Short mmCIF file of C-alpha atoms in Angstrom, two decimals:
data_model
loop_
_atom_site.label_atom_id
_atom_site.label_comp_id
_atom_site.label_asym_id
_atom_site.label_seq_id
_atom_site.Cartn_x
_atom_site.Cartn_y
_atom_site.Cartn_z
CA UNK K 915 -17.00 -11.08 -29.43
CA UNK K 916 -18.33 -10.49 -25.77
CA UNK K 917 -19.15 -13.55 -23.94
CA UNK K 918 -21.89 -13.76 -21.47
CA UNK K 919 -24.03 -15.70 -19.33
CA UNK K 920 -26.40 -14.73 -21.67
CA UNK K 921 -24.57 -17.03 -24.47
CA UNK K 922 -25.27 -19.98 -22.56
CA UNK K 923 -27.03 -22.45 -24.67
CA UNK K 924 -30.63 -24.07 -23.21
CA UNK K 925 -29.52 -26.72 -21.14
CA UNK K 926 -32.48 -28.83 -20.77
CA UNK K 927 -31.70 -32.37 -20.49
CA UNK K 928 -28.28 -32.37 -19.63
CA UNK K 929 -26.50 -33.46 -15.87
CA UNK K 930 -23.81 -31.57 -14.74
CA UNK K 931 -22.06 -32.44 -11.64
CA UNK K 932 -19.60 -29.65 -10.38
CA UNK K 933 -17.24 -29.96 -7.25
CA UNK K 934 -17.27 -27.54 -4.78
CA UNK K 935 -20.73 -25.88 -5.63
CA UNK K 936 -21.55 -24.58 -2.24
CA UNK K 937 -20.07 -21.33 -2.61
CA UNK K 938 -18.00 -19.11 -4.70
CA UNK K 939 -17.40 -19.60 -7.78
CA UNK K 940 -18.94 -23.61 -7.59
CA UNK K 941 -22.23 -22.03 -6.88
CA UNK K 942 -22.00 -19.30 -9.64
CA UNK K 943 -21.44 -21.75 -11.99
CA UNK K 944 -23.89 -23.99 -10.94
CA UNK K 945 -26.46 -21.17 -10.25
CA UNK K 946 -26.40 -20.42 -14.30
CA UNK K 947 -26.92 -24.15 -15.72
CA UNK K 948 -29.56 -24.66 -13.50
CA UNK K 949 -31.17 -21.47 -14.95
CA UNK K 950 -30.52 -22.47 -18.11
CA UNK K 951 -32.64 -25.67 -17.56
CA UNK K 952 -30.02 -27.94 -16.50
CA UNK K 953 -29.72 -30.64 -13.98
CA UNK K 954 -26.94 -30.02 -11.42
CA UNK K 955 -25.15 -32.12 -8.92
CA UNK K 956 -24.04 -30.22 -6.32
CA UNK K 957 -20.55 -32.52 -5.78
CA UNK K 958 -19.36 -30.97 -1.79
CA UNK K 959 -18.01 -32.02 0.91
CA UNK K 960 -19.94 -29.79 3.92
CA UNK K 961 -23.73 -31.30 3.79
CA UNK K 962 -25.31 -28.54 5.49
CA UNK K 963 -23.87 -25.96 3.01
CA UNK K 964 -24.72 -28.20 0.28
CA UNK K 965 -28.07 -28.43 1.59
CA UNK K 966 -28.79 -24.49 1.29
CA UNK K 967 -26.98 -23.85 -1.75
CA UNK K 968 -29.46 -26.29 -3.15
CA UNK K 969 -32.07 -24.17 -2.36
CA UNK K 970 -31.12 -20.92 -2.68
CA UNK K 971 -30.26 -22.21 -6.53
CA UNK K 972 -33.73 -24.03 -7.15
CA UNK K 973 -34.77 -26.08 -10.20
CA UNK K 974 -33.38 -29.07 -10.90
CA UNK K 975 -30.84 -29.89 -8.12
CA UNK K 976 -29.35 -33.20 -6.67
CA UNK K 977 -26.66 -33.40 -3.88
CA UNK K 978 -23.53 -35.56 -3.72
CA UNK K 979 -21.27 -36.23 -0.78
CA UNK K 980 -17.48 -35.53 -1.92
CA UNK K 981 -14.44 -34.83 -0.44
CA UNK K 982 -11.57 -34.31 -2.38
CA UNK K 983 -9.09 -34.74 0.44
CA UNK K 984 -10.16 -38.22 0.91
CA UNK K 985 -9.98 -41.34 -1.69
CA UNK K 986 -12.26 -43.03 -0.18
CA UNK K 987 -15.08 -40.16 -0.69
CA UNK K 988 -13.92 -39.81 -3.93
CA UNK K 989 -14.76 -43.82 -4.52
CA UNK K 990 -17.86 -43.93 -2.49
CA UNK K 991 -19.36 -40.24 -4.54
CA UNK K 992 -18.05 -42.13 -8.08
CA UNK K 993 -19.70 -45.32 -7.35
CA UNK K 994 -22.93 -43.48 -6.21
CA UNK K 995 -23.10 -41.20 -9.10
CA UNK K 996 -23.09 -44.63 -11.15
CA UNK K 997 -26.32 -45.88 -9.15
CA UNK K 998 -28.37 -42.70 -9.41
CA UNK K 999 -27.64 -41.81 -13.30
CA UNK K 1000 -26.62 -43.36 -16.25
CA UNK K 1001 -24.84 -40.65 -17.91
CA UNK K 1002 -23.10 -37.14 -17.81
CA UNK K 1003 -22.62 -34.26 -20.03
CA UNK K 1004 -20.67 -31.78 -17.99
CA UNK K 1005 -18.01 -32.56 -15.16
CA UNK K 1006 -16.58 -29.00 -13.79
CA UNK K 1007 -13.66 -30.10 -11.71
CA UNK K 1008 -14.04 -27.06 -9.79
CA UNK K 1009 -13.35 -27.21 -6.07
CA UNK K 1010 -10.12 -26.26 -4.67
CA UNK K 1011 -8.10 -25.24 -1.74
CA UNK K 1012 -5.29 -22.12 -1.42
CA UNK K 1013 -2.63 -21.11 0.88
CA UNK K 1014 -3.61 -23.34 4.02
CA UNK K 1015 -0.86 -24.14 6.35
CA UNK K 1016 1.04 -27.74 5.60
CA UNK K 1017 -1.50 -30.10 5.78
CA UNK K 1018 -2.17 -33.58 4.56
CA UNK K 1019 -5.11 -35.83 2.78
CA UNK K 1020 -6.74 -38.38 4.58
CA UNK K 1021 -4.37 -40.34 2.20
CA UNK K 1022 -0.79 -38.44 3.43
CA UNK K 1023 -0.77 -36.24 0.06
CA UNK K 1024 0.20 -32.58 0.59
CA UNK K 1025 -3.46 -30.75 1.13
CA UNK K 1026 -3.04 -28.57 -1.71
CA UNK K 1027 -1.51 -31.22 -4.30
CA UNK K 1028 -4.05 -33.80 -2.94
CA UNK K 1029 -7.36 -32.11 -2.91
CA UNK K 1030 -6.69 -30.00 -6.19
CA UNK K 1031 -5.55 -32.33 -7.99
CA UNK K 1032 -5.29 -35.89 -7.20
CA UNK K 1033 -9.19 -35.73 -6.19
CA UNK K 1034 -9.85 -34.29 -9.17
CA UNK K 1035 -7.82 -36.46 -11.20
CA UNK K 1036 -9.35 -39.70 -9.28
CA UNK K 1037 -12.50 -38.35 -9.51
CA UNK K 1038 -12.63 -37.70 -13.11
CA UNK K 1039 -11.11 -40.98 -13.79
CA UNK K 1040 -13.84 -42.98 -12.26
CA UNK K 1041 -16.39 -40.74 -14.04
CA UNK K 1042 -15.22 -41.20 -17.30
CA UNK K 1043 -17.50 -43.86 -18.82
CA UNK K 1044 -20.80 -42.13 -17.83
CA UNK K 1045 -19.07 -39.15 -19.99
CA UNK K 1046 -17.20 -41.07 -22.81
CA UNK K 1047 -20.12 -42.24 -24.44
CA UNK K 1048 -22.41 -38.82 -24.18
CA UNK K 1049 -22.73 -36.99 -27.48
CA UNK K 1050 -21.38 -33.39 -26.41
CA UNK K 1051 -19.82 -34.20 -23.30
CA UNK K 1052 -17.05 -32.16 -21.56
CA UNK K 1053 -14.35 -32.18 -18.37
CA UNK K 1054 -13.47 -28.46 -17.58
CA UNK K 1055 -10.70 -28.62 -15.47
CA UNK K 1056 -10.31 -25.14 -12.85
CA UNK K 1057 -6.93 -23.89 -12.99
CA UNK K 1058 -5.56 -20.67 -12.14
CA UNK K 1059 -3.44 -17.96 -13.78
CA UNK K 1060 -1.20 -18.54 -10.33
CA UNK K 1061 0.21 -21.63 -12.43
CA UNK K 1062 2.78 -19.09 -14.15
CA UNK K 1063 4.17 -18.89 -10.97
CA UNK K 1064 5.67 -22.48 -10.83
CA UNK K 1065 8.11 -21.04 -13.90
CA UNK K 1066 10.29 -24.32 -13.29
CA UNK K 1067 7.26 -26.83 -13.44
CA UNK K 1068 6.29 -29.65 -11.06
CA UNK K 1069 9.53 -31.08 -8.85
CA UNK K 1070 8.88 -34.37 -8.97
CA UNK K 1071 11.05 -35.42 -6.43
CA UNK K 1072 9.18 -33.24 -3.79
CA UNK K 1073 5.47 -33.12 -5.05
CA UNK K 1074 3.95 -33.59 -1.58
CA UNK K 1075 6.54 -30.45 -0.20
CA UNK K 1076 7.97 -32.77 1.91
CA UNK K 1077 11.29 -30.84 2.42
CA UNK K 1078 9.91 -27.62 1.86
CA UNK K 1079 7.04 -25.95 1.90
CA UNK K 1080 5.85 -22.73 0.84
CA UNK K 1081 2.13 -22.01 0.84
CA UNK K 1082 1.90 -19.84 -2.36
CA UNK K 1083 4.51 -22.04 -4.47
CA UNK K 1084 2.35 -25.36 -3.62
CA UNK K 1085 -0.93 -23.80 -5.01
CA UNK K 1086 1.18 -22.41 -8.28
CA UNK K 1087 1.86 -26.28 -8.33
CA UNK K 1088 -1.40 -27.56 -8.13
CA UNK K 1089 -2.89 -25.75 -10.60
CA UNK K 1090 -0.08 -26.37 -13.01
CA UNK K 1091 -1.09 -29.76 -12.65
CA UNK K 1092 -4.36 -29.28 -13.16
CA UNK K 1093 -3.74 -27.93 -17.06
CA UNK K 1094 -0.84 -30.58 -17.63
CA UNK K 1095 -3.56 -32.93 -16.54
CA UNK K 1096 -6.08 -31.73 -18.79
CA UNK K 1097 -4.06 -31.64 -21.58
CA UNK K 1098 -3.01 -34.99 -21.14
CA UNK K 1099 -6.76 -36.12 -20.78
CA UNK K 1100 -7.57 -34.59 -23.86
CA UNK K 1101 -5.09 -35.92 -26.28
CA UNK K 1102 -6.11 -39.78 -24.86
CA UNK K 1103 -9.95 -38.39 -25.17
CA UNK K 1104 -9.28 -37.44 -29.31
CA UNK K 1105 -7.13 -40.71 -29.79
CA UNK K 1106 -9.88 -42.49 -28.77
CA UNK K 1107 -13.79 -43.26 -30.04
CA UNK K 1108 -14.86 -41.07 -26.73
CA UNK K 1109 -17.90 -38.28 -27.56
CA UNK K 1110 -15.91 -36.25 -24.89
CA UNK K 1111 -13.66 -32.91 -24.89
CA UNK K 1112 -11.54 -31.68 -22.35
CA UNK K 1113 -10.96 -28.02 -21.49
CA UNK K 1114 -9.60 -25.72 -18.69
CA UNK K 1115 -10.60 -22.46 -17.02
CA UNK K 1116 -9.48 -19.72 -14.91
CA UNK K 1117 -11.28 -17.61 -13.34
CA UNK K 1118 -8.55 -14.76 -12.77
CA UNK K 1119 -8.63 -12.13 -9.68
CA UNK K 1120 -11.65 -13.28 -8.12
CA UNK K 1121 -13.56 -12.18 -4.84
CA UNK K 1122 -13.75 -15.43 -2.69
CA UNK K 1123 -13.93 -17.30 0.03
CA UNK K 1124 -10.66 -19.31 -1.11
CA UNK K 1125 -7.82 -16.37 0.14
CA UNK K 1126 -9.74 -17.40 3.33
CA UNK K 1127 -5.97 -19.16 4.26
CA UNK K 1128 -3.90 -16.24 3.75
CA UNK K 1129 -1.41 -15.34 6.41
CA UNK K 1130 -2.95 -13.25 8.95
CA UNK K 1131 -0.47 -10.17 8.31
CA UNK K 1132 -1.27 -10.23 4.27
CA UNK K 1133 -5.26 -9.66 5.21
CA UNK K 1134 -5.45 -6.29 5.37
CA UNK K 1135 -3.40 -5.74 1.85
CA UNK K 1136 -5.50 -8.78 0.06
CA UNK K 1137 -8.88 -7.31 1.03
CA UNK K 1138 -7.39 -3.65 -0.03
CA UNK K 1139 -6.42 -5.56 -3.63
CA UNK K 1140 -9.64 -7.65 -3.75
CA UNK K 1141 -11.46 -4.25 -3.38
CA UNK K 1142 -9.60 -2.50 -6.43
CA UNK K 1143 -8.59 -5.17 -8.37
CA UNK K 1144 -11.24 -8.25 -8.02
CA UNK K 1145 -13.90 -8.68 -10.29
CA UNK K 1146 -17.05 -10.24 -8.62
CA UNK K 1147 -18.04 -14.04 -8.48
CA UNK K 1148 -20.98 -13.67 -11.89
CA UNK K 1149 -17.64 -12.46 -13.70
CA UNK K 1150 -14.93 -14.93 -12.28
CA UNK K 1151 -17.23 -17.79 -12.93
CA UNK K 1152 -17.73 -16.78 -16.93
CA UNK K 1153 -14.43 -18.29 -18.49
CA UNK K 1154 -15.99 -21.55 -16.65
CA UNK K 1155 -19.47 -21.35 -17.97
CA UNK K 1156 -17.69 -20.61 -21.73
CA UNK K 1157 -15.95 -23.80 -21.25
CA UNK K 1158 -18.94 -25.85 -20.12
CA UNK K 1159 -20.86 -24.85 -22.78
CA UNK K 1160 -20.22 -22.80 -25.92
CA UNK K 1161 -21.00 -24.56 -28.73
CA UNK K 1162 -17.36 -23.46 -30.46
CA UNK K 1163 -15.50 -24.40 -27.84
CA UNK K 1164 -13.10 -27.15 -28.73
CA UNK K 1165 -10.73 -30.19 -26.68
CA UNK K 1166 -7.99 -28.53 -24.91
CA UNK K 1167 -9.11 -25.12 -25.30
CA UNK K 1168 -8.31 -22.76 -22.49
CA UNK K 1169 -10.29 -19.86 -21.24
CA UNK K 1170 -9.92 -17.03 -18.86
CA UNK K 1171 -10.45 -12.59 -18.61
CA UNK K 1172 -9.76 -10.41 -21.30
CA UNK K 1173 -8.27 -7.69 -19.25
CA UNK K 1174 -5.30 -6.64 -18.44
CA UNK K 1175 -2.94 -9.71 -16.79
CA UNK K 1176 -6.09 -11.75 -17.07
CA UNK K 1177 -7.09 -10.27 -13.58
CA UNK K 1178 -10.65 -9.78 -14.99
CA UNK K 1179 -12.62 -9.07 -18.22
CA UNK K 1180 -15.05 -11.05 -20.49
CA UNK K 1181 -13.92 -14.85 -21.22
CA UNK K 1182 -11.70 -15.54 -23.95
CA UNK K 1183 -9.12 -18.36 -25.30
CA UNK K 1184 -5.56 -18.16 -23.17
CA UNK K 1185 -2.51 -19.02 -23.16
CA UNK K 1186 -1.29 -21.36 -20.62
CA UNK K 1187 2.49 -21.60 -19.64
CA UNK K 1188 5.49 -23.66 -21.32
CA UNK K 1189 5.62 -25.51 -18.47
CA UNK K 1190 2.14 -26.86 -18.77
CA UNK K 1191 2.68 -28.16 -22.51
CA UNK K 1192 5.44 -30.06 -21.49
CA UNK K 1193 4.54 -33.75 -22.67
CA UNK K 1194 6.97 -35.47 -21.12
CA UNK K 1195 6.05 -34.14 -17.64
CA UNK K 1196 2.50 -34.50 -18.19
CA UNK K 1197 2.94 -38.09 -19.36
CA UNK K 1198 5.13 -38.48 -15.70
CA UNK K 1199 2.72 -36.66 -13.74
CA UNK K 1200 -0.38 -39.05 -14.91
CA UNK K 1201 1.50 -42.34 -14.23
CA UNK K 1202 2.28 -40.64 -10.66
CA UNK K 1203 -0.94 -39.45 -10.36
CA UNK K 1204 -2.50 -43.27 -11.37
CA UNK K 1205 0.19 -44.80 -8.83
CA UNK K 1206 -0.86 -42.41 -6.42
CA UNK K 1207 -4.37 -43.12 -6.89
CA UNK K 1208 -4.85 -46.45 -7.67
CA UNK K 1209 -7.65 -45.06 -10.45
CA UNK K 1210 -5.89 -45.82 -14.07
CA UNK K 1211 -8.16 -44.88 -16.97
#
């Protein structure tokens, strides 16, 4: 069955806060629940931007100072979020960065690793108990189909690319670990008395801002792809948006495109890697991740 924005339930009543929602496919997303009657936090870490994407999305809007790449934001956004509402029914772990040079978080993680997940991860962690308790509530968790990429899974003795790093192979990475970590969310979610699901997204070949990193001699071939091959932002955002809100959709369900290598299509359920369903590593990668941290749920 096609899947569209216009499946998207009313959504009156209902806060959803969603990282990154500036731009791309953030703002897409954000763009439709707020059509759809709901409230939105606009989670980001540039004010200004913030500021008009707010606007240019009207209704019911609110604005949260987050950066991903810092802890400390990532505290000071969770413990404001607690003041101004006393609940959630939709946390889109969105934002992301790809391909940047070797960089590292406020905190010394690996830019990539740190911002995609470990922010997210943190994030979620101290958000949990306005969610937990909401009747419908869900964590969709961006990933990308780039996580078939890391074939061998997560090295854990080099997860901040410390002895080598390769732009490409970091963000395969990073998004592996954002479906082991939503995986691993969702099975302590259903063991649980928690009224929340977890589920994961990707958006596949999308026309964004995010290849903004990619090395200077690549340009000219990624905006010839992007051109053929990328669907636009409405479309990329849809597996998202199915995952946020269709009434069917269950805990640990996965969604992306329906077309051919999942570069772009209508949203359906996926298939993520073997490497991602490894419980073992998952289980390892969430006690690193809390050590990490310092947020244990």
């Amino acid at each position: 069955m096609a899947w569209t924005t216009a499946d998207v339930p009313d959504q009156t009543g209902r806060i959803a806060l969603v990282t990154g929602a500036n731009t791309g496919l953030g703002l897409q997303t954000a763009t439709v629940l707020a059509e759809r009657g709901a409230t939105v936090v606009l989670a980001c870490r540039n004010p200004r931007k913030a500021e008009a994407a707010a606007a240019a999305i009207g209704g019911r809007t609110e604005l949260l100072a987050l950066d991903l790449a810092s802890l400390d934001s990532v505290r000071a956004a969770a413990a404001e979020a607690h003041q101004r509402f006393d609940h959630l029914d939709l946390l889109i772990d969105n934002a992301g960065v790809m391909y940047p040079p070797y960089q590292r978080t406020a905190d010394g993680f690996e830019l990539q690793f740190g911002t995609n997940h470990l922010g997210h991860f943190a994030l979620t962690g101290l958000l949990l108990d306005l969610l937990r308790d909401t009747e419908g509530s869900r964590v969709v968790v961006l990933s990308s189909i780039t996580h078939k990429q890391a074939r061998h899974g997560l090295d854990f003795g080099d997860l901040q690319s410390e002895r080598h790093y390769r732009r490409a192979a970091a963000y395969a990475r990073s998004k592996l670990a954002n479906l082991m970590f939503m995986y691993a969310l969702q099975r302590r979610l259903a063991a649980s008395d928690a009224r929340t699901i977890a589920l994961a997204a990707h958006p596949g070949f999308t026309a964004t801002e995010l290849t903004r990193h990619t090395r200077a001699p690549l340009r000219p071939l990624n905006t010839l792809v992007e051109g053929l091959v990328a669907q636009s932002v409405e479309g990329g955002a849809l597996p998202t948006l199915r995952a946020a809100t269709d009434p069917l959709a269950m805990g640990a369900h996965y969604y992306g495109p329906d077309g051919p290598f999942e570069m772009r299509g209508l949203p359906v359920l996926k298939a993520a890697a073997a490497p991602a369903h490894d419980r073992s590593a998952q289980e390892r990668l969430w006690a690193v991740s809390e050590n990490l941290t310092g947020v244990t749920y």
